[in-house]
Amino acid sequence: MSCVNCDQKIMKYRCKRCPEFTCSLACHKQHETVDCCAEVATHQIKSKPAQSTYQHTVPFKTVDTVEPQKLKELEKSEKLKDLLRNPHLREYLVQIDKSPDAWKAMKIAMLEPLFIEFANECLNIVEPDL
């Protein structure tokens, strides 16, 4: 994957409105003014929380792919909401998301009991039979 504006291989920013990545703040701002993002931005009403207009599609499935409707169930979990109130857990998630080596960041996070509790709760929701 590369930046949607300049094709650099470095991806620092992910769009909040669509699945695209950009390499710099300048490219990110430019991306927000074009295509789907400009349309979404002009239709948002400030008095109401923004609703996601992005439909998740899976370009290719593997044995580990979780169906989008199953992922939606995560939103309903009060236990997950409670866990996510913890700033330390949120920081782990941000670091994993920002990491150029997500697997390494996950291995480090999995040493932390709080993150393990979060991961187990997610798995209990998306794969309750395991």
PDB file of C-alpha atoms in Angstrom:
ATOM      1  CA  MET A   1       0.000   0.000   0.000  1.00  0.00           C
ATOM      2  CA  SER A   2       1.047   3.574  -0.540  1.00  0.00           C
ATOM      3  CA  CYS A   3      -0.143   7.161  -0.116  1.00  0.00           C
ATOM      4  CA  VAL A   4      -3.291   7.846  -2.162  1.00  0.00           C
ATOM      5  CA  ASN A   5      -1.963  11.252  -3.248  1.00  0.00           C
ATOM      6  CA  CYS A   6       1.721  10.799  -4.055  1.00  0.00           C
ATOM      7  CA  ASP A   7       2.297   7.004  -3.998  1.00  0.00           C
ATOM      8  CA  GLN A   8       5.010   7.162  -1.331  1.00  0.00           C
ATOM      9  CA  LYS A   9       5.346   3.900   0.559  1.00  0.00           C
ATOM     10  CA  ILE A  10       5.260   5.654   3.935  1.00  0.00           C
ATOM     11  CA  MET A  11       1.755   5.760   5.399  1.00  0.00           C
ATOM     12  CA  LYS A  12       1.425   7.907   8.524  1.00  0.00           C
ATOM     13  CA  TYR A  13      -2.198   9.035   8.384  1.00  0.00           C
ATOM     14  CA  ARG A  14      -5.408   7.058   7.909  1.00  0.00           C
ATOM     15  CA  CYS A  15      -8.531   8.861   6.792  1.00  0.00           C
ATOM     16  CA  LYS A  16     -11.353   8.868   9.352  1.00  0.00           C
ATOM     17  CA  ARG A  17     -13.997   8.730   6.634  1.00  0.00           C
ATOM     18  CA  CYS A  18     -12.631   6.059   4.309  1.00  0.00           C
ATOM     19  CA  PRO A  19      -9.940   3.345   4.329  1.00  0.00           C
ATOM     20  CA  GLU A  20      -7.273   5.408   2.523  1.00  0.00           C
ATOM     21  CA  PHE A  21      -3.777   6.223   3.836  1.00  0.00           C
ATOM     22  CA  THR A  22      -1.574   9.265   3.268  1.00  0.00           C
ATOM     23  CA  CYS A  23       2.103   9.928   3.944  1.00  0.00           C
ATOM     24  CA  SER A  24       1.992  13.478   5.282  1.00  0.00           C
ATOM     25  CA  LEU A  25      -0.302  16.080   6.738  1.00  0.00           C
ATOM     26  CA  ALA A  26      -0.274  17.941   3.406  1.00  0.00           C
ATOM     27  CA  CYS A  27      -1.399  14.823   1.517  1.00  0.00           C
ATOM     28  CA  HIS A  28      -3.976  14.088   4.221  1.00  0.00           C
ATOM     29  CA  LYS A  29      -5.485  17.587   3.917  1.00  0.00           C
ATOM     30  CA  GLN A  30      -5.503  17.292   0.139  1.00  0.00           C
ATOM     31  CA  HIS A  31      -7.237  13.899   0.363  1.00  0.00           C
ATOM     32  CA  GLU A  32      -9.954  15.362   2.596  1.00  0.00           C
ATOM     33  CA  THR A  33     -10.913  17.765  -0.196  1.00  0.00           C
ATOM     34  CA  VAL A  34     -11.409  15.164  -2.924  1.00  0.00           C
ATOM     35  CA  ASP A  35     -13.610  12.192  -3.760  1.00  0.00           C
ATOM     36  CA  CYS A  36     -15.665  10.594  -0.993  1.00  0.00           C
ATOM     37  CA  CYS A  37     -14.184  12.693   1.781  1.00  0.00           C
ATOM     38  CA  ALA A  38     -15.239  16.070   0.420  1.00  0.00           C
ATOM     39  CA  GLU A  39     -18.790  14.822  -0.084  1.00  0.00           C
ATOM     40  CA  VAL A  40     -18.978  13.383   3.433  1.00  0.00           C
ATOM     41  CA  ALA A  41     -17.517  16.544   4.977  1.00  0.00           C
ATOM     42  CA  THR A  42     -20.069  18.831   3.323  1.00  0.00           C
ATOM     43  CA  HIS A  43     -22.990  16.682   4.466  1.00  0.00           C
ATOM     44  CA  GLN A  44     -22.017  16.358   8.119  1.00  0.00           C
ATOM     45  CA  ILE A  45     -24.249  18.241  10.526  1.00  0.00           C
ATOM     46  CA  LYS A  46     -22.322  19.666  13.462  1.00  0.00           C
ATOM     47  CA  SER A  47     -25.139  19.216  15.962  1.00  0.00           C
ATOM     48  CA  LYS A  48     -25.278  15.471  15.362  1.00  0.00           C
ATOM     49  CA  PRO A  49     -22.430  12.969  15.738  1.00  0.00           C
ATOM     50  CA  ALA A  50     -20.909  11.938  12.415  1.00  0.00           C
ATOM     51  CA  GLN A  51     -22.247   8.675  11.084  1.00  0.00           C
ATOM     52  CA  SER A  52     -19.904   6.452   9.133  1.00  0.00           C
ATOM     53  CA  THR A  53     -20.824   6.337   5.464  1.00  0.00           C
ATOM     54  CA  TYR A  54     -18.125   3.838   4.632  1.00  0.00           C
ATOM     55  CA  GLN A  55     -19.371   0.344   3.822  1.00  0.00           C
ATOM     56  CA  HIS A  56     -16.794  -2.233   4.834  1.00  0.00           C
ATOM     57  CA  THR A  57     -16.003  -4.662   2.067  1.00  0.00           C
ATOM     58  CA  VAL A  58     -13.527  -7.485   2.288  1.00  0.00           C
ATOM     59  CA  PRO A  59     -11.323  -7.490  -0.835  1.00  0.00           C
ATOM     60  CA  PHE A  60     -10.154 -11.035  -0.176  1.00  0.00           C
ATOM     61  CA  LYS A  61     -11.104 -13.445   2.544  1.00  0.00           C
ATOM     62  CA  THR A  62      -8.912 -15.759   4.556  1.00  0.00           C
ATOM     63  CA  VAL A  63      -9.745 -18.327   7.207  1.00  0.00           C
ATOM     64  CA  ASP A  64      -9.215 -15.573   9.806  1.00  0.00           C
ATOM     65  CA  THR A  65     -11.548 -13.020   8.193  1.00  0.00           C
ATOM     66  CA  VAL A  66     -14.307 -11.838  10.524  1.00  0.00           C
ATOM     67  CA  GLU A  67     -17.557 -10.928   8.794  1.00  0.00           C
ATOM     68  CA  PRO A  68     -18.489  -7.211   9.059  1.00  0.00           C
ATOM     69  CA  GLN A  69     -21.834  -7.949  10.737  1.00  0.00           C
ATOM     70  CA  LYS A  70     -19.970  -9.883  13.438  1.00  0.00           C
ATOM     71  CA  LEU A  71     -17.633  -6.930  13.953  1.00  0.00           C
ATOM     72  CA  LYS A  72     -20.668  -4.667  14.434  1.00  0.00           C
ATOM     73  CA  GLU A  73     -21.519  -6.719  17.532  1.00  0.00           C
ATOM     74  CA  LEU A  74     -18.405  -5.301  19.203  1.00  0.00           C
ATOM     75  CA  GLU A  75     -20.111  -1.888  19.299  1.00  0.00           C
ATOM     76  CA  LYS A  76     -22.874  -3.262  21.531  1.00  0.00           C
ATOM     77  CA  SER A  77     -20.650  -4.734  24.239  1.00  0.00           C
ATOM     78  CA  GLU A  78     -20.841  -2.836  27.513  1.00  0.00           C
ATOM     79  CA  LYS A  79     -17.803  -4.739  28.795  1.00  0.00           C
ATOM     80  CA  LEU A  80     -15.708  -3.557  25.823  1.00  0.00           C
ATOM     81  CA  LYS A  81     -16.935   0.001  26.339  1.00  0.00           C
ATOM     82  CA  ASP A  82     -15.905  -0.225  29.983  1.00  0.00           C
ATOM     83  CA  LEU A  83     -12.457  -1.591  29.092  1.00  0.00           C
ATOM     84  CA  LEU A  84     -11.958   1.147  26.504  1.00  0.00           C
ATOM     85  CA  ARG A  85     -12.482   3.807  29.158  1.00  0.00           C
ATOM     86  CA  ASN A  86      -9.009   2.882  30.415  1.00  0.00           C
ATOM     87  CA  PRO A  87      -6.462   5.332  28.933  1.00  0.00           C
ATOM     88  CA  HIS A  88      -3.680   2.720  29.113  1.00  0.00           C
ATOM     89  CA  LEU A  89      -5.617   0.312  26.909  1.00  0.00           C
ATOM     90  CA  ARG A  90      -6.410   3.077  24.446  1.00  0.00           C
ATOM     91  CA  GLU A  91      -2.709   3.950  24.302  1.00  0.00           C
ATOM     92  CA  TYR A  92      -1.800   0.314  23.535  1.00  0.00           C
ATOM     93  CA  LEU A  93      -4.323   0.339  20.691  1.00  0.00           C
ATOM     94  CA  VAL A  94      -2.977   3.615  19.299  1.00  0.00           C
ATOM     95  CA  GLN A  95       0.601   2.314  19.427  1.00  0.00           C
ATOM     96  CA  ILE A  96      -0.367  -0.875  17.600  1.00  0.00           C
ATOM     97  CA  ASP A  97      -2.243   1.139  14.997  1.00  0.00           C
ATOM     98  CA  LYS A  98       0.706   3.509  14.446  1.00  0.00           C
ATOM     99  CA  SER A  99       3.383   0.828  14.533  1.00  0.00           C
ATOM    100  CA  PRO A 100       5.225  -0.013  11.315  1.00  0.00           C
ATOM    101  CA  ASP A 101       5.510  -3.558  12.698  1.00  0.00           C
ATOM    102  CA  ALA A 102       2.021  -4.359  14.031  1.00  0.00           C
ATOM    103  CA  TRP A 103       2.907  -7.988  14.822  1.00  0.00           C
ATOM    104  CA  LYS A 104       5.756  -6.910  17.092  1.00  0.00           C
ATOM    105  CA  ALA A 105       3.544  -4.321  18.788  1.00  0.00           C
ATOM    106  CA  MET A 106       0.841  -6.971  19.319  1.00  0.00           C
ATOM    107  CA  LYS A 107       3.362  -9.367  20.882  1.00  0.00           C
ATOM    108  CA  ILE A 108       4.401  -6.660  23.329  1.00  0.00           C
ATOM    109  CA  ALA A 109       0.788  -5.722  24.116  1.00  0.00           C
ATOM    110  CA  MET A 110      -0.107  -9.376  24.716  1.00  0.00           C
ATOM    111  CA  LEU A 111       2.233  -9.341  27.717  1.00  0.00           C
ATOM    112  CA  GLU A 112      -0.096  -6.871  29.427  1.00  0.00           C
ATOM    113  CA  PRO A 113      -3.058  -8.374  31.345  1.00  0.00           C
ATOM    114  CA  LEU A 114      -5.313  -5.435  30.462  1.00  0.00           C
ATOM    115  CA  PHE A 115      -4.748  -5.941  26.744  1.00  0.00           C
ATOM    116  CA  ILE A 116      -5.246  -9.708  27.085  1.00  0.00           C
ATOM    117  CA  GLU A 117      -8.594  -9.076  28.781  1.00  0.00           C
ATOM    118  CA  PHE A 118      -9.579  -6.766  25.908  1.00  0.00           C
ATOM    119  CA  ALA A 119      -8.485  -9.271  23.243  1.00  0.00           C
ATOM    120  CA  ASN A 120     -10.323 -12.122  24.971  1.00  0.00           C
ATOM    121  CA  GLU A 121     -13.532 -10.097  25.192  1.00  0.00           C
ATOM    122  CA  CYS A 122     -13.302  -9.281  21.477  1.00  0.00           C
ATOM    123  CA  LEU A 123     -12.797 -12.960  20.658  1.00  0.00           C
ATOM    124  CA  ASN A 124     -15.698 -14.000  22.900  1.00  0.00           C
ATOM    125  CA  ILE A 125     -17.948 -11.717  20.885  1.00  0.00           C
ATOM    126  CA  VAL A 126     -16.812 -12.523  17.345  1.00  0.00           C
ATOM    127  CA  GLU A 127     -16.111 -16.235  17.932  1.00  0.00           C
ATOM    128  CA  PRO A 128     -18.168 -17.325  20.949  1.00  0.00           C
ATOM    129  CA  ASP A 129     -17.820 -21.035  20.108  1.00  0.00           C
ATOM    130  CA  LEU A 130     -14.053 -21.163  20.669  1.00  0.00           C
TER     131      LEU A 130
END
